[in-house]
Short mmCIF file of C-alpha atoms and ligand atoms in Angstrom, two decimals:
data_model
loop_
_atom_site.label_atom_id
_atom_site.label_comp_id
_atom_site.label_asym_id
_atom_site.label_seq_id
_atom_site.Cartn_x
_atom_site.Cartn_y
_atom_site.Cartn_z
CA UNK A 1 0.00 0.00 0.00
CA UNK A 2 2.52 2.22 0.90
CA UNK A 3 4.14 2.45 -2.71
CA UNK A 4 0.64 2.72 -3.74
CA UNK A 5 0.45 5.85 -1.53
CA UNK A 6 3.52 7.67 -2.61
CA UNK A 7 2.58 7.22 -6.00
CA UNK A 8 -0.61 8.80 -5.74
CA UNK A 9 0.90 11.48 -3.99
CA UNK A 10 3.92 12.20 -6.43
CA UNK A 11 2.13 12.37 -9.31
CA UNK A 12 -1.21 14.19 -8.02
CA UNK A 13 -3.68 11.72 -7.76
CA UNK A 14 -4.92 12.02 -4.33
CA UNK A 15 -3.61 13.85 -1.33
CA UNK A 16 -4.49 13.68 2.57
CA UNK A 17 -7.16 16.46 2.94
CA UNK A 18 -6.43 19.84 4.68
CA UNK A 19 -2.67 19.09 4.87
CA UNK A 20 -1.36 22.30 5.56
CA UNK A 21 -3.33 21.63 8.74
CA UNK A 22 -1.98 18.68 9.57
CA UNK A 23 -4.34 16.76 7.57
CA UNK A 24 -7.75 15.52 8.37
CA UNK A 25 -8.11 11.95 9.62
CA UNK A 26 -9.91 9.20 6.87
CA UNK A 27 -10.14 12.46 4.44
CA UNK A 28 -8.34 12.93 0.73
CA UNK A 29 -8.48 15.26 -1.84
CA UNK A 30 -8.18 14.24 -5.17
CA UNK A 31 -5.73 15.71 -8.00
CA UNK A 32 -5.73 16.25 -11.67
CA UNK A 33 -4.96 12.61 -12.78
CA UNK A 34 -7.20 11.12 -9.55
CA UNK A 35 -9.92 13.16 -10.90
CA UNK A 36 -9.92 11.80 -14.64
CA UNK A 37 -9.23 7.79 -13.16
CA UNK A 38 -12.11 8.84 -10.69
CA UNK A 39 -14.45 10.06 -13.98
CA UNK A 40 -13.77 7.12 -16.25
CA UNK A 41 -14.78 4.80 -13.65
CA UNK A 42 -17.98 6.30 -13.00
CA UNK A 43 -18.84 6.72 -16.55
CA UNK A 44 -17.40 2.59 -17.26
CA UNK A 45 -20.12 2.16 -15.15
CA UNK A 46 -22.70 4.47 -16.20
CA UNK A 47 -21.64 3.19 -19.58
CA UNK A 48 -22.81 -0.53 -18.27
CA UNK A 49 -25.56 -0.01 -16.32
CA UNK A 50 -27.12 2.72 -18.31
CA UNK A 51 -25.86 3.28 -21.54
CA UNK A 52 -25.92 -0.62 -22.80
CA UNK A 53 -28.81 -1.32 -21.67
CA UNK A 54 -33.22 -0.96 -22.04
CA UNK A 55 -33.89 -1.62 -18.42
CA UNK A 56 -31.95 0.66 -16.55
CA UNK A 57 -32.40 4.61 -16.10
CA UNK A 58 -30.44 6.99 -14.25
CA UNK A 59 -31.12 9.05 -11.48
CA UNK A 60 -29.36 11.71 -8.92
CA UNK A 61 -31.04 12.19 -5.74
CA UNK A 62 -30.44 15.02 -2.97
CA UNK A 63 -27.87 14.50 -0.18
CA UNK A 64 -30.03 15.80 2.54
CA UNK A 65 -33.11 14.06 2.84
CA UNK A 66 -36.18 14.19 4.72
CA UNK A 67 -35.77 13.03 8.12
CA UNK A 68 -37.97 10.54 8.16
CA UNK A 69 -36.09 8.37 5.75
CA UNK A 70 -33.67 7.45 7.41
CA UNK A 71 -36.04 6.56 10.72
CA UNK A 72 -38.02 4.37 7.89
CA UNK A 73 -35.36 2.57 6.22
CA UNK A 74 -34.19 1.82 9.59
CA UNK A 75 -30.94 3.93 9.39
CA UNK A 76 -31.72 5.94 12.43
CA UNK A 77 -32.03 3.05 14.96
CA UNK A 78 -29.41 0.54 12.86
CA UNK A 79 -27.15 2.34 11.21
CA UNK A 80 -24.25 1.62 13.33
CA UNK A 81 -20.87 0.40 14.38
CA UNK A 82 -20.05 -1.31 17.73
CA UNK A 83 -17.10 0.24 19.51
CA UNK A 84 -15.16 -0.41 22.09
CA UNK A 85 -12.98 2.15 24.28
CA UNK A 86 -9.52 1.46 25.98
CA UNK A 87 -9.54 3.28 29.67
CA UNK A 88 -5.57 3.10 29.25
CA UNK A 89 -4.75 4.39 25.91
CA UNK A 90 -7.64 6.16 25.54
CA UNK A 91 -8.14 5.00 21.93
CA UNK A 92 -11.65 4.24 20.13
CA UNK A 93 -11.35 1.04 18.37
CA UNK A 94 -14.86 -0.89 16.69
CA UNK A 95 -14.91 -4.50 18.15
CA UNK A 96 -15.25 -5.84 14.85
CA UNK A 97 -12.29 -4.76 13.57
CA UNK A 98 -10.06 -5.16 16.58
CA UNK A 99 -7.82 -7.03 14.37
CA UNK A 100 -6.99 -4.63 11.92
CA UNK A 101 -6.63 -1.77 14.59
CA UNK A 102 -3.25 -0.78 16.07
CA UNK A 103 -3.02 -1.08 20.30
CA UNK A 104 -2.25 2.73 21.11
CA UNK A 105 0.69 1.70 23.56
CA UNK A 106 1.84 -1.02 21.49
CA UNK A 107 1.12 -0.60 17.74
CA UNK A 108 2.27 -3.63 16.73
CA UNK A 109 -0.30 -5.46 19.14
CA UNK A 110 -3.97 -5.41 18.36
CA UNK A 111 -5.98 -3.83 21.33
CA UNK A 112 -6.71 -6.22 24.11
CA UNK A 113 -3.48 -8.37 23.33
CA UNK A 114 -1.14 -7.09 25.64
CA UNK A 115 -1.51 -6.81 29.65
CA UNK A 116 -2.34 -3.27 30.20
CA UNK A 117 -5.22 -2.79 27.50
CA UNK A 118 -8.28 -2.53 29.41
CA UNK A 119 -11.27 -2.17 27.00
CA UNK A 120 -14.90 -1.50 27.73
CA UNK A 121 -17.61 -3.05 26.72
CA UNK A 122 -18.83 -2.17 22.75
CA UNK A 123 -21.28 0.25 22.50
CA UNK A 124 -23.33 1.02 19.71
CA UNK A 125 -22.51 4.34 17.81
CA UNK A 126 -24.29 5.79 14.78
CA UNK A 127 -22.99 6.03 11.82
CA UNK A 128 -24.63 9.37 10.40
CA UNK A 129 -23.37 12.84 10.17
CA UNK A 130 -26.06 15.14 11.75
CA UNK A 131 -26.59 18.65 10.73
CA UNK A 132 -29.31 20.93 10.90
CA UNK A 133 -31.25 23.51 8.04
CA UNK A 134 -32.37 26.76 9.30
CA UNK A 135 -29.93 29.58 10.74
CA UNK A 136 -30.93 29.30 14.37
CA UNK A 137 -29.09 26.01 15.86
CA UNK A 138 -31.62 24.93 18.33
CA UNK A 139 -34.94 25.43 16.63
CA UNK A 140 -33.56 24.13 13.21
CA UNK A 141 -34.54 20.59 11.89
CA UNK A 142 -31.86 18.12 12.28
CA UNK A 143 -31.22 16.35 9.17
CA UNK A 144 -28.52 13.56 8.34
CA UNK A 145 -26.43 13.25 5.51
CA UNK A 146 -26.83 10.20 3.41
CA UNK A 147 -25.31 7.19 4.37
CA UNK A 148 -26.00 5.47 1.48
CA UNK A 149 -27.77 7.02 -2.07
CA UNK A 150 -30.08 4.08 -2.35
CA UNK A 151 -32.64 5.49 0.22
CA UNK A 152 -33.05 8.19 -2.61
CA UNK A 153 -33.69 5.60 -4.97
CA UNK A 154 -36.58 3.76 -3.08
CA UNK A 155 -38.38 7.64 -2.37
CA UNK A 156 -38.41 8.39 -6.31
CA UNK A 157 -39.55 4.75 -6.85
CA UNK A 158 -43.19 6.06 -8.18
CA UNK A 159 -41.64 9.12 -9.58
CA UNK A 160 -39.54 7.51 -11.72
CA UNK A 161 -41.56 3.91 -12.67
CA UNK A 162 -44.47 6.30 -13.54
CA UNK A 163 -41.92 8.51 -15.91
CA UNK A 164 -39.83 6.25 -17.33
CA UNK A 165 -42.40 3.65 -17.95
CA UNK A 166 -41.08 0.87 -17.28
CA UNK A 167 -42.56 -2.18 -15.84
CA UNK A 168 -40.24 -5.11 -13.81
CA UNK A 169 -37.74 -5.90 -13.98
CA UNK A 170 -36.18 -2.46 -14.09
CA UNK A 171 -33.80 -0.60 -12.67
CA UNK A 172 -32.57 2.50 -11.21
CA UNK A 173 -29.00 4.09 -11.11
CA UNK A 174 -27.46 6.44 -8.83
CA UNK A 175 -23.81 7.87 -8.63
CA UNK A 176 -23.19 10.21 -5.79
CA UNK A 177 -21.33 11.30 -2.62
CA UNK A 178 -22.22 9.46 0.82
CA UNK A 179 -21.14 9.90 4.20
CA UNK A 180 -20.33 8.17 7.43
CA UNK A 181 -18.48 9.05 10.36
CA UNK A 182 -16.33 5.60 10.29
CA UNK A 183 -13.86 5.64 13.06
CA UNK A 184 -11.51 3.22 11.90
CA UNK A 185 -8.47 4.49 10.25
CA UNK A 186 -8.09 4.54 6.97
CA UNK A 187 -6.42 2.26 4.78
CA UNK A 188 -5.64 5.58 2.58
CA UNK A 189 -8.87 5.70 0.33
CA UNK A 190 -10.39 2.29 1.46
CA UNK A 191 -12.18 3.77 4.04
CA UNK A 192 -13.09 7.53 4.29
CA UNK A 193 -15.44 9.80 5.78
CA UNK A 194 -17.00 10.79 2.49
CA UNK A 195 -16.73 8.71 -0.44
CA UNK A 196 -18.78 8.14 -3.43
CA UNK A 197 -20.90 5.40 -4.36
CA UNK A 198 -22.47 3.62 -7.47
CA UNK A 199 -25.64 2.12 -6.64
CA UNK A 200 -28.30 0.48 -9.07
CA UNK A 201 -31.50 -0.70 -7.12
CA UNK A 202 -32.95 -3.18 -9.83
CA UNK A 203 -36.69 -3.80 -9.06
CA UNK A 204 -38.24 -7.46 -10.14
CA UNK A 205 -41.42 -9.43 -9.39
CA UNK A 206 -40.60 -11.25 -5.66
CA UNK A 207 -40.82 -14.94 -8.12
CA UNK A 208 -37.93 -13.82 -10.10
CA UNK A 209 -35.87 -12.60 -7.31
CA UNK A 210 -33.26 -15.45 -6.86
CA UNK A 211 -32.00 -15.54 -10.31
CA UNK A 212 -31.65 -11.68 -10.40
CA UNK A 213 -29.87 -11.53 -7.67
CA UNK A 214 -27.27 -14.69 -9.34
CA UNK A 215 -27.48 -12.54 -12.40
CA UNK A 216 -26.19 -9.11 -10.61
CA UNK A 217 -23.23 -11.16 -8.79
CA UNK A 218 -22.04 -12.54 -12.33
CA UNK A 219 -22.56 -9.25 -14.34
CA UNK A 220 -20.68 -7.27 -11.63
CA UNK A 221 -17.74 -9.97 -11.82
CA UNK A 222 -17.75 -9.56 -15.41
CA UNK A 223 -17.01 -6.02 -15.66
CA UNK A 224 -14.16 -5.60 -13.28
CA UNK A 225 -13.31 -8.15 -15.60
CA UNK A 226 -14.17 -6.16 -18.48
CA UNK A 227 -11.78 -3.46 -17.47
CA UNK A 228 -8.89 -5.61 -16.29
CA UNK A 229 -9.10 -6.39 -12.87
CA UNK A 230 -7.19 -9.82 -12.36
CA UNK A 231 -9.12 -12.59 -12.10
CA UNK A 232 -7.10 -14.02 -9.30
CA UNK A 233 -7.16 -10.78 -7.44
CA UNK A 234 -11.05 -11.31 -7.31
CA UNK A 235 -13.43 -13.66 -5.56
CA UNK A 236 -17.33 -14.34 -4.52
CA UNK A 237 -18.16 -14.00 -0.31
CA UNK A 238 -21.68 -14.83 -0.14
CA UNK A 239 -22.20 -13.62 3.95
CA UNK A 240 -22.99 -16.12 6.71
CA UNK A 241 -27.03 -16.11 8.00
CA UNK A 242 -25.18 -13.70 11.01
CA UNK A 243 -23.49 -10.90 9.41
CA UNK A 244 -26.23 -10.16 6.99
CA UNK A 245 -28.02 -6.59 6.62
CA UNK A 246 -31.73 -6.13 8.77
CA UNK A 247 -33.17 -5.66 5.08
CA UNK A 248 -31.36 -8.39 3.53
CA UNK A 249 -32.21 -12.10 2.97
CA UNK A 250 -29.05 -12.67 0.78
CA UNK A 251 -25.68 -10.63 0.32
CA UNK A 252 -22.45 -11.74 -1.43
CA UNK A 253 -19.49 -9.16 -1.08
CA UNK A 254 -17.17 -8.70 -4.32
CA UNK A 255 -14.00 -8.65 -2.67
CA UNK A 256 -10.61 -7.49 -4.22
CA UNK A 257 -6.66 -8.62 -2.74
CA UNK A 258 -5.68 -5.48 -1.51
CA UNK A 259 -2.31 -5.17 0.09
CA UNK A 260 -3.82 -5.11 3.42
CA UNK A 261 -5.79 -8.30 2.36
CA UNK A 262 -9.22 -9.41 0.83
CA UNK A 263 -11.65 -7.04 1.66
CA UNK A 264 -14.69 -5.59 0.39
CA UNK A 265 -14.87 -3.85 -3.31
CA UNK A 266 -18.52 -4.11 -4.01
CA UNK A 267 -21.89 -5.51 -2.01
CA UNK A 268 -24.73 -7.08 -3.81
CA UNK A 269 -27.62 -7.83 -1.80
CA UNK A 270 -31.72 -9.04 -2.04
CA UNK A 271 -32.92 -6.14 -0.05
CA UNK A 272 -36.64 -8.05 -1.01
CA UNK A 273 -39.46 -6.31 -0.71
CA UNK A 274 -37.84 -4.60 2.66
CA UNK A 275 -37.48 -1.03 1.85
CA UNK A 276 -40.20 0.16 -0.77
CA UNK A 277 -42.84 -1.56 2.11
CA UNK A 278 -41.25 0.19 4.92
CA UNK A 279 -41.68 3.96 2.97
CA UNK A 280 -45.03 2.70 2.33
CA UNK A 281 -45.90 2.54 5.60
CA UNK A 282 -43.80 5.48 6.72
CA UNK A 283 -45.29 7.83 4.21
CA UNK A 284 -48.81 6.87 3.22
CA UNK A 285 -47.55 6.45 -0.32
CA UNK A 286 -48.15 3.59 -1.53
CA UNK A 287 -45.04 2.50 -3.42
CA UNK A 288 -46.23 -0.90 -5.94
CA UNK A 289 -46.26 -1.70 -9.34
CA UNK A 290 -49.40 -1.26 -11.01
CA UNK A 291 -49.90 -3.06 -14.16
CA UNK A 292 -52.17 -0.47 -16.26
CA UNK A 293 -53.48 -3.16 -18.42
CA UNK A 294 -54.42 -6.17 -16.36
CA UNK A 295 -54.83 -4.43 -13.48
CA UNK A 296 -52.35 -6.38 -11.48
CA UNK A 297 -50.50 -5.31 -8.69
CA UNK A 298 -47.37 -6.20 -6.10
CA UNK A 299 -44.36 -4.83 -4.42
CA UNK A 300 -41.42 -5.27 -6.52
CA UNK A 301 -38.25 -6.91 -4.78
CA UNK A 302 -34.56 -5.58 -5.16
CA UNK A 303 -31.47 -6.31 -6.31
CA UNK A 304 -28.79 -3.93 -5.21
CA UNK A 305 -25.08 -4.02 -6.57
CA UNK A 306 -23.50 -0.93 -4.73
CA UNK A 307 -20.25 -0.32 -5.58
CA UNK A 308 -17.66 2.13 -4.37
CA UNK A 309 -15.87 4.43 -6.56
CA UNK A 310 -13.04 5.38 -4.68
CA UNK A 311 -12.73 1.52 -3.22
CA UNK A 312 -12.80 0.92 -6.91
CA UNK A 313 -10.41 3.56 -7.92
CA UNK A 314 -8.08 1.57 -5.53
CA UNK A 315 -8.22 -1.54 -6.65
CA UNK A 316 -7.88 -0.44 -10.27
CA UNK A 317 -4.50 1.14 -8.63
CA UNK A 318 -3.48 -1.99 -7.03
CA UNK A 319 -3.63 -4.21 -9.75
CA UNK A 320 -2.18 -1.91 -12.14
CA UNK A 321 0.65 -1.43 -10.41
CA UNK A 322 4.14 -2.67 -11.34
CA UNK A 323 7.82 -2.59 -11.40
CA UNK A 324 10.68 -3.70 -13.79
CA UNK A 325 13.40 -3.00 -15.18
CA UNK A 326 13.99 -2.37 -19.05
CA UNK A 327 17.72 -1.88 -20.18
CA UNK A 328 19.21 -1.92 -17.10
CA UNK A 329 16.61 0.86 -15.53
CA UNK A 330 13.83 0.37 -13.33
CA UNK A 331 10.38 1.75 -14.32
CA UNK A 332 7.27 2.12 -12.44
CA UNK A 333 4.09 1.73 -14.67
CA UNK A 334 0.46 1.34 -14.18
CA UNK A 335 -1.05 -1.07 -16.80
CA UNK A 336 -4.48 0.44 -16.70
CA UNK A 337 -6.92 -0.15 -19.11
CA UNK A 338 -6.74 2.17 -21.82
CA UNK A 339 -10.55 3.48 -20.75
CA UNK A 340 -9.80 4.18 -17.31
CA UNK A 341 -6.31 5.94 -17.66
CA UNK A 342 -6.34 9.64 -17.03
CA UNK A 343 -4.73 10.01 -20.55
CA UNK A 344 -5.27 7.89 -23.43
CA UNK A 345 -2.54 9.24 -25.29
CA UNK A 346 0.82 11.44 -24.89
CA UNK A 347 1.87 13.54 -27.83
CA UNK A 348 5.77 14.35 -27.80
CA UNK A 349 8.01 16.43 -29.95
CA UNK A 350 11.23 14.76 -29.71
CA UNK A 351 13.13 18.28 -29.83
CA UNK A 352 11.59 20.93 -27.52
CA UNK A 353 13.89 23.67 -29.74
CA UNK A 354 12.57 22.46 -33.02
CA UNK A 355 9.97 24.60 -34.15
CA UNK A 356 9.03 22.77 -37.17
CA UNK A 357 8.35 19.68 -34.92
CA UNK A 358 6.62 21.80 -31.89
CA UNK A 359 4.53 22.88 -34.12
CA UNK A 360 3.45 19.28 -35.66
CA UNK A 361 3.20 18.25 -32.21
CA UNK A 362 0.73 20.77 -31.22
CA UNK A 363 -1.50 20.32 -34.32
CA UNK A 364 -1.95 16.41 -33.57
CA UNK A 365 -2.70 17.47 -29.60
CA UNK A 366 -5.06 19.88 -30.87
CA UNK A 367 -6.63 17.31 -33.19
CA UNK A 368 -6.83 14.10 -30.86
CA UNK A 369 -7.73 16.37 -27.80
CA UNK A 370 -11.36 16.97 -29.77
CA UNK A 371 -11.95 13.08 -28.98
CA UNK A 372 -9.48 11.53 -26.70
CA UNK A 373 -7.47 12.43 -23.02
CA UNK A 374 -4.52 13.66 -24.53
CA UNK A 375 -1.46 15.47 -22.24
CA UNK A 376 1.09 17.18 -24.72
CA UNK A 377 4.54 16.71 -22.80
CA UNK A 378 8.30 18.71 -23.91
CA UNK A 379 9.66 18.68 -20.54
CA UNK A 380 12.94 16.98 -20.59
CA UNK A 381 14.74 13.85 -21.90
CA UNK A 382 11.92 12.17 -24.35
CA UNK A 383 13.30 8.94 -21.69
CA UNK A 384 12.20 10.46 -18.60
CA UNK A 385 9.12 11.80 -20.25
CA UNK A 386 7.80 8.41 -21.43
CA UNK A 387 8.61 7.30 -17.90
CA UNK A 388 6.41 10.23 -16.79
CA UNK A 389 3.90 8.47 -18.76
CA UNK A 390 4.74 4.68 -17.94
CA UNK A 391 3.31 6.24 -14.27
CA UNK A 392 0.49 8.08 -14.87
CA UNK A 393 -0.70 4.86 -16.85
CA UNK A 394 -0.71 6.63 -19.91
CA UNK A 395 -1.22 3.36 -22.45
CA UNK A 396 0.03 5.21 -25.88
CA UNK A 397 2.80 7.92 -26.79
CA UNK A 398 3.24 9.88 -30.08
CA UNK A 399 6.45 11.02 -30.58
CA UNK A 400 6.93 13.89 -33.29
CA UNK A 401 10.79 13.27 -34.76
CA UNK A 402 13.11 14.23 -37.71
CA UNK A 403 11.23 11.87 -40.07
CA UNK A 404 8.01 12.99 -38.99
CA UNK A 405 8.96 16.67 -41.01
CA UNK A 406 9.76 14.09 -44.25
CA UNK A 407 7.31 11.71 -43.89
CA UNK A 408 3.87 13.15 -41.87
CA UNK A 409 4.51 9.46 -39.84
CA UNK A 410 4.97 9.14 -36.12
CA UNK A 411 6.44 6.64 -33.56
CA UNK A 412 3.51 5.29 -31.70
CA UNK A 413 4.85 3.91 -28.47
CA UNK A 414 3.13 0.99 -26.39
CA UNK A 415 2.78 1.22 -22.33
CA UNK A 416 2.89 -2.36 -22.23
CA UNK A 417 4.74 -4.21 -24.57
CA UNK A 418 7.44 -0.98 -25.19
CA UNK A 419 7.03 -1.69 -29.07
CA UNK A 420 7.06 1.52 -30.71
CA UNK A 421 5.82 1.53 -34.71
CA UNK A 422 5.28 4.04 -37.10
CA UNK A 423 2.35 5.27 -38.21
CA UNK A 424 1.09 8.12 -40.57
CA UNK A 425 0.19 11.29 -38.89
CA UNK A 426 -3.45 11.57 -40.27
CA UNK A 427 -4.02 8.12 -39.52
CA UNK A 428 -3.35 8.60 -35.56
CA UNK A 429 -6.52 9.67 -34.11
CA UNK A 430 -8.28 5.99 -36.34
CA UNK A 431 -5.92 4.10 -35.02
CA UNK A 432 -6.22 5.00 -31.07
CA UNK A 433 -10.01 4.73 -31.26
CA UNK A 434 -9.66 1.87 -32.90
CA UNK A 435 -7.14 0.19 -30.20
CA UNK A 436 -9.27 2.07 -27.69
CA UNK A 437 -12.41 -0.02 -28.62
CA UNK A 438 -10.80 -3.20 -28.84
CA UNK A 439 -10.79 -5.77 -25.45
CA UNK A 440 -7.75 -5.18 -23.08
CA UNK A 441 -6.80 -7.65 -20.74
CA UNK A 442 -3.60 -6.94 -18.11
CA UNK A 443 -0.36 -8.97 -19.10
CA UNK A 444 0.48 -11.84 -17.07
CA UNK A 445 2.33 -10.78 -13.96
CA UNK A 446 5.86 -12.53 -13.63
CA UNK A 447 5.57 -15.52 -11.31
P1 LIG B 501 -17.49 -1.82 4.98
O1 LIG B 501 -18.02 -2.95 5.84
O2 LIG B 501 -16.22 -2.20 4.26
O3 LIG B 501 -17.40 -0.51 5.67
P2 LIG B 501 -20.15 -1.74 3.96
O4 LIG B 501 -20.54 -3.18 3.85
O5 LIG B 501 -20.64 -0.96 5.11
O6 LIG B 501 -18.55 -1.60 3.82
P3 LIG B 501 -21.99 -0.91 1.94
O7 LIG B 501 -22.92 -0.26 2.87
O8 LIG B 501 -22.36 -2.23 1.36
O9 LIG B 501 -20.53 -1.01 2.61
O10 LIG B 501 -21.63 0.13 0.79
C1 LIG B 501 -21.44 -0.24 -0.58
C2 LIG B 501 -20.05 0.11 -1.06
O11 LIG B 501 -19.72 1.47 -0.75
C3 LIG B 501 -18.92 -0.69 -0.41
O12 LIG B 501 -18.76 -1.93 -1.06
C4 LIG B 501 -17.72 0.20 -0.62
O13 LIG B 501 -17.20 0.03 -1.94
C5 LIG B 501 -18.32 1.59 -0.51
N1 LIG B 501 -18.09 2.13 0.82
C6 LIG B 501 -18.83 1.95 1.95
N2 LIG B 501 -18.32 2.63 2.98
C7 LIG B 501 -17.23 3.29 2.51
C8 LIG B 501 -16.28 4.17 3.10
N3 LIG B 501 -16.37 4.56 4.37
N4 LIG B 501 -15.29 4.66 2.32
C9 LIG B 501 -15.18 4.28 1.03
N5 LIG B 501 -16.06 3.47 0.41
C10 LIG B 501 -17.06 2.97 1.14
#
């Protein structure tokens, strides 16, 4: 993780928050590059759920809700995280975690192992950040931020069925921030106090439900698949009768091999017919399908995948990563897939004092950047600039040369393989939509 970390950091992906305040405990900022890897996985996803498909439409919900949603979905009594204090250290630590926390006296002991921890008993503690609307602090309405955007979903269930007119099985897409006052530390972006999610409530009739929910698990495999994710670095948890959710009769956790082990990546669950009944009931509206031409009429149950951006952003990171050495120097590269890294293509002039080439260079930029990511790059040794590259994940570089001013042809440089070809000028922009279109799958690691 820690290599992860630095990496991030030297090259402006993500940051701790507030630094030049000492930072801000489980909070990051993200940078130029962490901001386009951050956008292509949302819209991979939009892409997926939305775009390819007839049965899904998209949706974006407020952060602040009513009140009342949260006490209905069951959020204000549930919602929350069993913790344990040490009367010696004086650390927080939740008691289901207690082995990935850090003793405070003796960080590399887990509280309770050594003699002197003295921990209480757990306590419950809610998740939700309260805040209140209105200027005047005690007569204002406490509201919560949103733990979760699927709660938004399940409130615009009529809106939405009614104007998008669809009947189940359909479903319903959010992307958007959430927030929860975790206590654990970190794990860098793992586990923050805001983060976003990607959540698609998919509403079927109750009969159905078991093979939707087999269906979700298998299409969400396939595209971290789809976008290069190591199939070895992925696996299936369905969760034991104990651990699952009060609204859920089945849950299996897609979890990644991070470097601090497997843990979760993404959550599908059968929340059945749980949350649409208990809004009903809360609010008086009833919230059913209503077949207009037969008449017939149920509550739908749901599917959720919810998926993690940032968690996903890291994994993406993880198994991207690598090291090696070509000609007797080391490299670091990310091998992302060309549609999630920040730049699809670099466009170098191989002489920065050439203004015959400087000029070509700019032209193509100004040509690709019309369609593609493109970062135009004359700072330096054309080595150290394509290493620049190798890091930001940057799968393709263009590199404007003597011949180039003879021949309007270019050296197209691979991330990957490090074969560099030659290609003509006006045929650049084809050919990276073209290699951008086709399947991409990681190379093998090294055993
Ligand atoms: P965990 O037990 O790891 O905290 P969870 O089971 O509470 O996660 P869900 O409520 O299922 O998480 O949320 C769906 C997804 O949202 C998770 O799979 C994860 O990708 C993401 N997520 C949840 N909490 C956080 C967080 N604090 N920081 C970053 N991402 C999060």
């Amino acid at each position: 993780m820690d290599k992860i970390v630095s990496l991030a950091r030297r090259r402006g992906f993500v940051f701790p928050s507030s630094e030049i305040y000492g930072g801000l405990g489980s909070s990051y900022d993200y940078g130029h590059y962490g901001v386009l890897l951050k956008d292509n996985v949302k819209a991979r996803w939009l892409e997926a759920m939305v775009r390819e498909r007839d049965d899904i439409v998209a949706l974006d919900s407020s952060i602040i809700l009513h009140p009342k949603v949260w006490e209905a979905s069951g959020h204000v009594s549930g919602f929350t995280d069993p913790l344990v204090d040490c009367r010696t250290c004086k650390l927080r630590f939740r008691a289901d975690k207690l082995d990935e926390a850090h003793c405070g006296r003796k960080p590399s002991k887990h509280p309770g192992e050594t003699p002197d921890c003295d921990l209480t008993e757990a306590r419950h503690f809610n998740l939700m950040f309260e805040t209140r609307i209105g200027p005047v602090e005690e007569t204002g309405q406490s509201v919560y931020l949103r733990p979760e955007t699927a709660q938004g979903i399940f409130v615009n269930f009529k809106n939405v069925a009614q104007l998008a007119r669809r009947k189940p099985p359909f479903g319903i897409a959010q992307i958007g921030k959430s927030f929860r006052n975790e206590i654990t530390p970190g794990n860098f972006i793992f586990r923050t106090l805001e983060f976003e999610q990607m959540e698609m409530e998919f509403f079927v009739p109750p009969s159905e439900v078991d093979e939707w929910f087999r269906y979700w698990v298998e299409e969400r495999v396939g595209w971290y698949d789809r976008y290069g994710i190591r199939p070895e670095s992925l696996r299936v948890r369905p969760h034991d009768a104990e651990e699952l959710s009060h609204y859920s009769s089945a849950t299996s956790d897609i979890e990644f091999l991070y470097p601090i082990g497997w843990s979760e990546l993404e959550g599908v669950a059968n929340r059945g017919t749980f949350d649409l009944t208990q809004h009903t009931n809360a609010s008086g509206t009833t919230l059913e399908w209503v077949d207009a031409g037969t008449g017939e009429r149920y509550v739908p149950a749901v599917i959720e995948p919810a998926a993690g951006v940032n968690r996903a952003m890291l994994a993406f990171l993880c198994d991207a990563y690598d090291e090696e050495v070509v000609a007797e120097r080391e490299r670091t590269v990310l091998r992302l897939h060309p549609r999630l890294a920040p730049v699809t293509a670099a466009v170098l002039p191989l002489i920065t004092k050439n203004s015959a080439m400087v000029e070509k260079a700019q032209a193509l930029r100004d040509e690709l950047r019309r369609h593609l990511s493109v970062e135009y790059d004359d700072g330096g040794q054309i080595g150290r600039r394509y290493r620049r590259q190798d890091e930001i994940g940057t799968p393709w570089a263009l590199t404007i040369d003597e011949q180039t001013l003879s021949d309007d042809t270019v050296t197209l440089r691979d991330r990957d393989t490090l074969a560099q070809e030659r290609i003509p000028i006006g045929a650049a922009l084809a050919h990276l939509l073209e290699r951008l279109g086709a399947p991409w799958s990681p190379p093998a690691r090294p055993r």
